[in-house]
XYZ file of C-alpha atoms in Angstrom:
206
model
C -142.366 -20.123 41.378
C -143.879 -23.538 40.632
C -144.220 -22.636 36.953
C -140.576 -21.566 36.807
C -139.546 -24.868 38.418
C -141.637 -26.866 35.944
C -140.192 -24.936 32.993
C -136.625 -25.481 34.220
C -137.243 -29.210 34.676
C -138.761 -29.458 31.187
C -135.802 -27.675 29.593
C -133.378 -29.968 31.439
C -135.246 -33.073 30.268
C -135.321 -31.879 26.655
C -131.599 -31.052 26.733
C -130.733 -34.454 28.190
C -132.840 -36.213 25.576
C -131.242 -34.208 22.772
C -127.732 -35.095 23.926
C -128.686 -38.760 24.298
C -130.217 -38.835 20.832
C -127.167 -37.160 19.341
C -124.892 -39.802 20.846
C -127.170 -42.600 19.654
C -127.316 -41.099 16.172
C -123.531 -40.797 15.981
C -123.029 -44.462 16.840
C -126.121 -45.801 15.076
C -124.304 -47.100 11.955
C -121.994 -49.258 14.064
C -122.422 -52.678 15.603
C -121.083 -53.284 19.129
C -117.301 -53.197 19.304
C -115.402 -56.454 18.794
C -112.012 -55.261 20.058
C -111.008 -52.626 22.570
C -108.439 -51.441 25.085
C -108.852 -48.681 27.680
C -105.790 -49.576 29.824
C -107.867 -49.673 33.007
C -106.413 -53.088 33.936
C -102.851 -51.749 33.764
C -100.693 -50.592 36.680
C -100.075 -46.854 36.553
C -96.784 -45.266 37.527
C -96.488 -42.391 39.962
C -94.250 -39.364 39.618
C -90.924 -40.292 38.030
C -91.593 -44.023 38.533
C -92.620 -45.341 35.112
C -94.551 -48.588 34.634
C -94.524 -50.021 31.125
C -97.735 -51.034 29.383
C -97.881 -54.819 29.627
C -100.873 -56.417 27.876
C -100.955 -60.099 26.959
C -100.384 -60.517 23.228
C -99.352 -56.881 22.699
C -95.852 -55.657 21.865
C -94.418 -52.600 23.603
C -90.918 -51.813 22.347
C -88.662 -48.912 21.472
C -86.494 -49.921 18.516
C -84.028 -47.064 19.104
C -83.952 -46.587 22.873
C -84.679 -48.144 26.272
C -87.936 -46.408 27.228
C -91.336 -47.826 26.287
C -94.976 -46.781 26.368
C -96.033 -46.360 29.997
C -99.339 -46.335 31.866
C -100.348 -43.076 33.536
C -103.443 -42.047 35.484
C -105.178 -38.712 35.934
C -108.613 -38.003 37.396
C -109.240 -41.763 37.804
C -108.608 -42.411 34.107
C -105.732 -44.587 32.896
C -104.071 -44.213 29.495
C -100.905 -45.081 27.576
C -98.270 -42.348 27.287
C -94.957 -41.667 25.615
C -92.749 -38.585 25.425
C -89.146 -38.226 24.323
C -88.796 -35.469 26.919
C -88.059 -38.117 29.536
C -85.597 -40.081 27.407
C -81.896 -39.892 28.181
C -79.834 -37.452 26.159
C -77.682 -40.363 24.989
C -80.700 -41.686 23.083
C -80.663 -39.716 19.846
C -84.122 -40.797 18.724
C -87.181 -42.749 19.880
C -89.335 -45.094 17.831
C -91.689 -46.459 20.440
C -94.148 -49.054 19.133
C -97.346 -50.130 20.882
C -98.795 -52.972 18.798
C -102.078 -54.773 19.421
C -102.445 -58.509 19.588
C -103.449 -60.315 16.380
C -106.998 -59.557 15.225
C -109.128 -61.621 12.813
C -110.966 -59.478 10.255
C -112.245 -62.365 8.106
C -115.488 -62.726 10.059
C -116.166 -58.977 10.170
C -117.621 -56.428 7.764
C -116.812 -52.730 7.510
C -114.182 -52.707 10.236
C -113.672 -49.239 11.725
C -111.072 -48.023 14.231
C -111.472 -45.164 16.687
C -109.456 -43.945 19.670
C -108.977 -40.932 21.933
C -105.785 -38.888 22.010
C -104.391 -36.040 24.054
C -101.265 -34.063 23.236
C -99.186 -32.056 25.713
C -96.221 -29.737 25.226
C -96.491 -30.151 21.446
C -93.008 -29.894 20.035
C -92.646 -31.757 16.766
C -92.841 -35.436 17.721
C -95.160 -37.645 15.668
C -97.639 -40.435 16.307
C -98.364 -42.738 13.379
C -101.186 -45.279 13.156
C -100.114 -48.300 11.133
C -101.749 -51.559 10.044
C -100.059 -54.795 8.964
C -101.304 -58.144 7.715
C -97.894 -59.831 7.354
C -96.374 -59.016 10.751
C -95.191 -62.162 12.557
C -95.845 -60.834 16.054
C -92.186 -60.593 17.083
C -89.959 -57.613 17.837
C -87.563 -58.668 15.071
C -90.464 -58.827 12.625
C -91.354 -55.142 13.026
C -88.633 -54.069 10.592
C -89.543 -56.618 7.904
C -93.338 -56.329 8.052
C -95.357 -54.184 5.655
C -96.975 -51.315 7.576
C -99.689 -49.187 5.964
C -100.167 -45.755 7.522
C -103.721 -44.616 8.284
C -104.737 -40.984 8.633
C -106.626 -39.734 11.653
C -107.760 -36.460 13.200
C -104.920 -35.061 15.280
C -105.857 -32.832 18.260
C -105.586 -29.145 17.391
C -105.035 -28.011 20.996
C -103.082 -29.484 23.895
C -104.354 -30.850 27.207
C -107.736 -32.095 25.988
C -108.609 -35.689 25.097
C -110.325 -35.751 21.706
C -111.730 -38.546 19.586
C -109.635 -39.023 16.461
C -112.535 -39.918 14.218
C -113.570 -43.121 12.446
C -110.725 -44.804 10.551
C -111.996 -47.041 7.752
C -110.287 -50.452 7.730
C -112.944 -52.196 5.646
C -110.509 -52.991 2.823
C -108.297 -55.002 5.186
C -109.136 -58.691 4.709
C -106.993 -60.977 6.855
C -106.980 -63.137 9.960
C -103.570 -61.669 10.827
C -104.242 -57.972 11.446
C -102.060 -55.893 13.764
C -102.586 -52.213 14.579
C -99.559 -50.219 15.718
C -99.205 -46.830 17.383
C -95.687 -45.588 16.623
C -94.185 -42.614 18.447
C -91.332 -40.835 16.639
C -89.413 -38.257 18.629
C -86.013 -37.025 19.785
C -84.892 -35.328 22.974
C -81.645 -33.983 21.468
C -83.648 -32.893 18.415
C -86.185 -31.126 20.659
C -89.107 -33.181 19.305
C -90.705 -34.216 22.566
C -94.491 -33.942 22.285
C -96.311 -36.019 24.899
C -98.943 -38.324 23.376
C -101.581 -39.883 25.618
C -103.610 -42.692 24.033
C -106.895 -44.104 25.308
C -110.136 -45.909 24.434
C -108.973 -47.890 21.406
C -112.019 -49.524 19.796
C -112.870 -51.539 16.700
C -116.451 -51.654 15.394
C -118.224 -53.106 12.402
C -119.898 -50.581 10.131
C -123.355 -51.923 9.246
């Protein structure tokens, strides 16, 4: 019995070490993050009561309708969420923008973006990740700014938070960088996928 216990303990220790090493190896090329948002300081809504994301320096706006990105909580984890399913039928379309505060890339090298995403009730809505270096930080300026779309790994199944990979921003050289998450959907058009966004991070690639 003692030998079985020792063997079980040894296997557990080896497994734990292997997982730890795998995590360390995955993040090894990256310096500590220099920008991040996990929404844990936001107030989460409950039930049908929605509370908009409100972060100093960020812009949260829907250019086609009244609803904005909201903060939700599940299993003690807070995240940003948008779905056209809850928009009024009088709103033909949604273009809900969640834009970071201004970020300086001039003192960084090999900037890399990563974030977690969960989809629910997938039904044709889109989430675009966009970067601008000429945005003036105002709602009116969204339409006139140059936004460059960045590809990311979209979840292949619903109801599971997944990491969307490492998005290379190393060619962006500016002290006026904004990153936008743009939801495009329509309740009348039956494009109502729920997107839940969390753990936005920027690292330097060594």
